[in-house]
mmCIF file of C-alpha atoms in Angstrom:
data_model
loop_
_atom_site.group_PDB
_atom_site.id
_atom_site.type_symbol
_atom_site.label_atom_id
_atom_site.label_comp_id
_atom_site.label_asym_id
_atom_site.label_seq_id
_atom_site.Cartn_x
_atom_site.Cartn_y
_atom_site.Cartn_z
ATOM 1 C CA UNK A 1 10.161 -17.157 -4.994
ATOM 2 C CA UNK A 2 12.048 -20.503 -5.224
ATOM 3 C CA UNK A 3 15.152 -18.593 -6.254
ATOM 4 C CA UNK A 4 14.879 -16.245 -3.323
ATOM 5 C CA UNK A 5 14.411 -19.321 -1.147
ATOM 6 C CA UNK A 6 17.628 -20.742 -2.457
ATOM 7 C CA UNK A 7 19.316 -17.507 -1.450
ATOM 8 C CA UNK A 8 17.855 -17.737 2.116
ATOM 9 C CA UNK A 9 19.321 -21.235 2.235
ATOM 10 C CA UNK A 10 22.689 -19.709 1.390
ATOM 11 C CA UNK A 11 22.392 -17.200 4.228
ATOM 12 C CA UNK A 12 21.473 -20.150 6.616
ATOM 13 C CA UNK A 13 24.681 -22.054 5.560
ATOM 14 C CA UNK A 14 26.641 -18.882 6.597
ATOM 15 C CA UNK A 15 24.862 -18.854 10.010
ATOM 16 C CA UNK A 16 23.028 -15.627 8.872
ATOM 17 C CA UNK A 17 19.342 -15.012 9.385
ATOM 18 C CA UNK A 18 17.946 -16.992 6.470
ATOM 19 C CA UNK A 19 16.454 -14.286 4.163
ATOM 20 C CA UNK A 20 16.853 -14.110 0.429
ATOM 21 C CA UNK A 21 15.845 -11.980 -2.276
ATOM 22 C CA UNK A 22 15.858 -11.806 -6.072
ATOM 23 C CA UNK A 23 14.846 -8.934 -8.565
ATOM 24 C CA UNK A 24 13.296 -9.880 -11.911
ATOM 25 C CA UNK A 25 12.736 -7.883 -14.966
ATOM 26 C CA UNK A 26 11.007 -9.292 -18.060
ATOM 27 C CA UNK A 27 11.210 -12.799 -16.751
ATOM 28 C CA UNK A 28 15.020 -12.610 -16.021
ATOM 29 C CA UNK A 29 16.693 -12.348 -12.705
ATOM 30 C CA UNK A 30 18.862 -9.358 -12.545
ATOM 31 C CA UNK A 31 19.773 -9.192 -8.896
ATOM 32 C CA UNK A 32 20.146 -11.759 -5.979
ATOM 33 C CA UNK A 33 21.088 -11.482 -2.423
ATOM 34 C CA UNK A 34 20.998 -13.242 0.844
ATOM 35 C CA UNK A 35 21.750 -11.805 4.412
ATOM 36 C CA UNK A 36 25.426 -11.206 5.055
ATOM 37 C CA UNK A 37 25.347 -8.676 8.073
ATOM 38 C CA UNK A 38 27.378 -11.050 10.280
ATOM 39 C CA UNK A 39 29.714 -12.167 7.508
ATOM 40 C CA UNK A 40 30.534 -8.694 6.142
ATOM 41 C CA UNK A 41 30.095 -6.917 9.495
ATOM 42 C CA UNK A 42 27.712 -4.631 7.810
ATOM 43 C CA UNK A 43 24.270 -3.637 9.114
ATOM 44 C CA UNK A 44 23.041 -2.721 5.620
ATOM 45 C CA UNK A 45 24.087 -6.190 4.145
ATOM 46 C CA UNK A 46 20.450 -7.259 4.073
ATOM 47 C CA UNK A 47 19.192 -9.672 1.194
ATOM 48 C CA UNK A 48 17.180 -6.913 -0.256
ATOM 49 C CA UNK A 49 19.926 -4.245 -0.255
ATOM 50 C CA UNK A 50 22.274 -6.672 -1.889
ATOM 51 C CA UNK A 51 19.797 -7.524 -4.690
ATOM 52 C CA UNK A 52 19.008 -3.899 -5.362
ATOM 53 C CA UNK A 53 22.648 -3.171 -5.696
ATOM 54 C CA UNK A 54 23.207 -6.029 -8.078
ATOM 55 C CA UNK A 55 20.163 -5.199 -10.002
ATOM 56 C CA UNK A 56 21.287 -1.589 -10.384
ATOM 57 C CA UNK A 57 24.663 -2.713 -11.641
ATOM 58 C CA UNK A 58 23.058 -5.038 -14.131
ATOM 59 C CA UNK A 59 20.761 -2.343 -15.594
ATOM 60 C CA UNK A 60 23.326 0.453 -15.227
ATOM 61 C CA UNK A 61 21.103 2.831 -13.306
ATOM 62 C CA UNK A 62 19.481 3.135 -10.057
ATOM 63 C CA UNK A 63 15.924 3.356 -11.197
ATOM 64 C CA UNK A 64 14.648 -0.188 -11.310
ATOM 65 C CA UNK A 65 11.534 0.476 -13.202
ATOM 66 C CA UNK A 66 9.412 -2.463 -14.171
ATOM 67 C CA UNK A 67 11.345 -4.622 -11.678
ATOM 68 C CA UNK A 68 9.812 -7.092 -9.279
ATOM 69 C CA UNK A 69 11.405 -8.374 -5.999
ATOM 70 C CA UNK A 70 10.866 -11.731 -4.370
ATOM 71 C CA UNK A 71 11.749 -11.884 -0.704
ATOM 72 C CA UNK A 72 11.308 -14.584 1.676
ATOM 73 C CA UNK A 73 10.435 -12.343 4.671
ATOM 74 C CA UNK A 74 8.828 -8.996 4.941
ATOM 75 C CA UNK A 75 11.594 -6.159 4.446
ATOM 76 C CA UNK A 76 12.419 -3.863 7.221
ATOM 77 C CA UNK A 77 12.143 -0.008 7.141
ATOM 78 C CA UNK A 78 15.690 0.326 5.557
ATOM 79 C CA UNK A 79 15.010 -2.125 2.771
ATOM 80 C CA UNK A 80 11.424 -0.909 2.182
ATOM 81 C CA UNK A 81 12.848 2.603 1.831
ATOM 82 C CA UNK A 82 15.364 1.577 -0.602
ATOM 83 C CA UNK A 83 12.717 -0.318 -2.636
ATOM 84 C CA UNK A 84 10.645 2.929 -2.970
ATOM 85 C CA UNK A 85 13.803 4.810 -3.855
ATOM 86 C CA UNK A 86 14.816 2.318 -6.606
ATOM 87 C CA UNK A 87 11.365 2.484 -7.953
ATOM 88 C CA UNK A 88 10.629 -1.289 -7.562
ATOM 89 C CA UNK A 89 7.276 -2.120 -9.167
ATOM 90 C CA UNK A 90 6.083 -4.953 -7.157
ATOM 91 C CA UNK A 91 7.287 -7.138 -4.194
ATOM 92 C CA UNK A 92 6.239 -10.686 -3.536
ATOM 93 C CA UNK A 93 6.787 -11.634 0.183
ATOM 94 C CA UNK A 94 7.022 -15.158 1.616
ATOM 95 C CA UNK A 95 6.092 -14.462 5.201
ATOM 96 C CA UNK A 96 5.478 -11.456 7.301
ATOM 97 C CA UNK A 97 7.697 -10.217 10.072
ATOM 98 C CA UNK A 98 5.641 -8.817 12.892
ATOM 99 C CA UNK A 99 8.696 -7.445 14.755
ATOM 100 C CA UNK A 100 10.354 -5.369 12.070
ATOM 101 C CA UNK A 101 8.218 -5.528 8.909
ATOM 102 C CA UNK A 102 7.689 -2.379 7.111
ATOM 103 C CA UNK A 103 5.415 -3.562 4.353
ATOM 104 C CA UNK A 104 2.260 -3.892 6.415
ATOM 105 C CA UNK A 105 3.130 -5.372 9.756
ATOM 106 C CA UNK A 106 4.595 -2.395 11.865
ATOM 107 C CA UNK A 107 4.268 0.194 9.091
ATOM 108 C CA UNK A 108 3.677 0.361 5.254
ATOM 109 C CA UNK A 109 6.439 2.299 3.836
ATOM 110 C CA UNK A 110 5.833 0.903 0.354
ATOM 111 C CA UNK A 111 2.360 2.238 0.143
ATOM 112 C CA UNK A 112 2.609 5.488 2.051
ATOM 113 C CA UNK A 113 0.738 8.000 -0.166
ATOM 114 C CA UNK A 114 2.976 10.740 1.074
ATOM 115 C CA UNK A 115 5.936 9.294 -0.959
ATOM 116 C CA UNK A 116 6.534 9.983 -4.539
ATOM 117 C CA UNK A 117 6.398 6.184 -5.508
ATOM 118 C CA UNK A 118 4.462 3.255 -4.156
ATOM 119 C CA UNK A 119 5.281 -0.470 -4.531
ATOM 120 C CA UNK A 120 2.593 -3.075 -5.006
ATOM 121 C CA UNK A 121 2.684 -5.986 -2.421
ATOM 122 C CA UNK A 122 1.667 -9.604 -2.617
ATOM 123 C CA UNK A 123 2.228 -11.733 0.423
ATOM 124 C CA UNK A 124 1.995 -15.400 1.286
ATOM 125 C CA UNK A 125 4.159 -16.806 -1.603
ATOM 126 C CA UNK A 126 5.715 -20.088 -0.279
ATOM 127 C CA UNK A 127 4.553 -18.937 3.130
ATOM 128 C CA UNK A 128 4.898 -22.236 4.931
ATOM 129 C CA UNK A 129 8.538 -22.892 3.743
ATOM 130 C CA UNK A 130 9.544 -19.312 4.505
ATOM 131 C CA UNK A 131 8.115 -19.411 7.975
ATOM 132 C CA UNK A 132 9.655 -22.698 8.634
ATOM 133 C CA UNK A 133 13.192 -21.680 7.786
ATOM 134 C CA UNK A 134 12.996 -18.693 9.942
ATOM 135 C CA UNK A 135 11.450 -20.338 12.914
ATOM 136 C CA UNK A 136 13.896 -23.208 12.819
ATOM 137 C CA UNK A 137 16.912 -20.745 12.712
ATOM 138 C CA UNK A 138 15.677 -18.735 15.689
ATOM 139 C CA UNK A 139 14.827 -21.826 17.713
ATOM 140 C CA UNK A 140 18.440 -23.250 17.219
ATOM 141 C CA UNK A 141 19.830 -19.804 17.950
ATOM 142 C CA UNK A 142 17.899 -19.593 21.199
ATOM 143 C CA UNK A 143 18.830 -23.049 22.114
ATOM 144 C CA UNK A 144 22.466 -22.453 21.474
ATOM 145 C CA UNK A 145 22.468 -19.307 23.588
ATOM 146 C CA UNK A 146 20.616 -21.055 26.309
ATOM 147 C CA UNK A 147 23.395 -23.801 26.287
ATOM 148 C CA UNK A 148 26.107 -21.166 26.258
ATOM 149 C CA UNK A 149 24.421 -19.438 29.331
ATOM 150 C CA UNK A 150 24.509 -22.540 31.430
ATOM 151 C CA UNK A 151 28.134 -23.247 30.798
#
């Protein structure tokens, strides 16, 4: 999770929502990503999607069997769906996202019995650090917006 947190810090330095993800297989990181939706002007440029693309490229195929993802904030429905399609084995989540989370908060795509693959979930990994970076980012964003509105 420490490596995923480093990716979140990269996103923060770009002014992006500070979410980071890494994918590991057999103890080696094979994919990394941090949010780049604003930078790339791409609504799919989420940390998880970038890490999945990189891992698939590293392995030379789209099935990420035996792979584990570490992500600082609970994935949204798009990312959770991609994880199911990629056959990720397990996801370790730093903090939950009660507004858009699709791994137990709003819904649980990863463990929907109707799907052909389910992903194991473990939450609370480096939870305090992951919560703090997100809360701080949004507090600063709200303050900036408030200041802009008063000008």
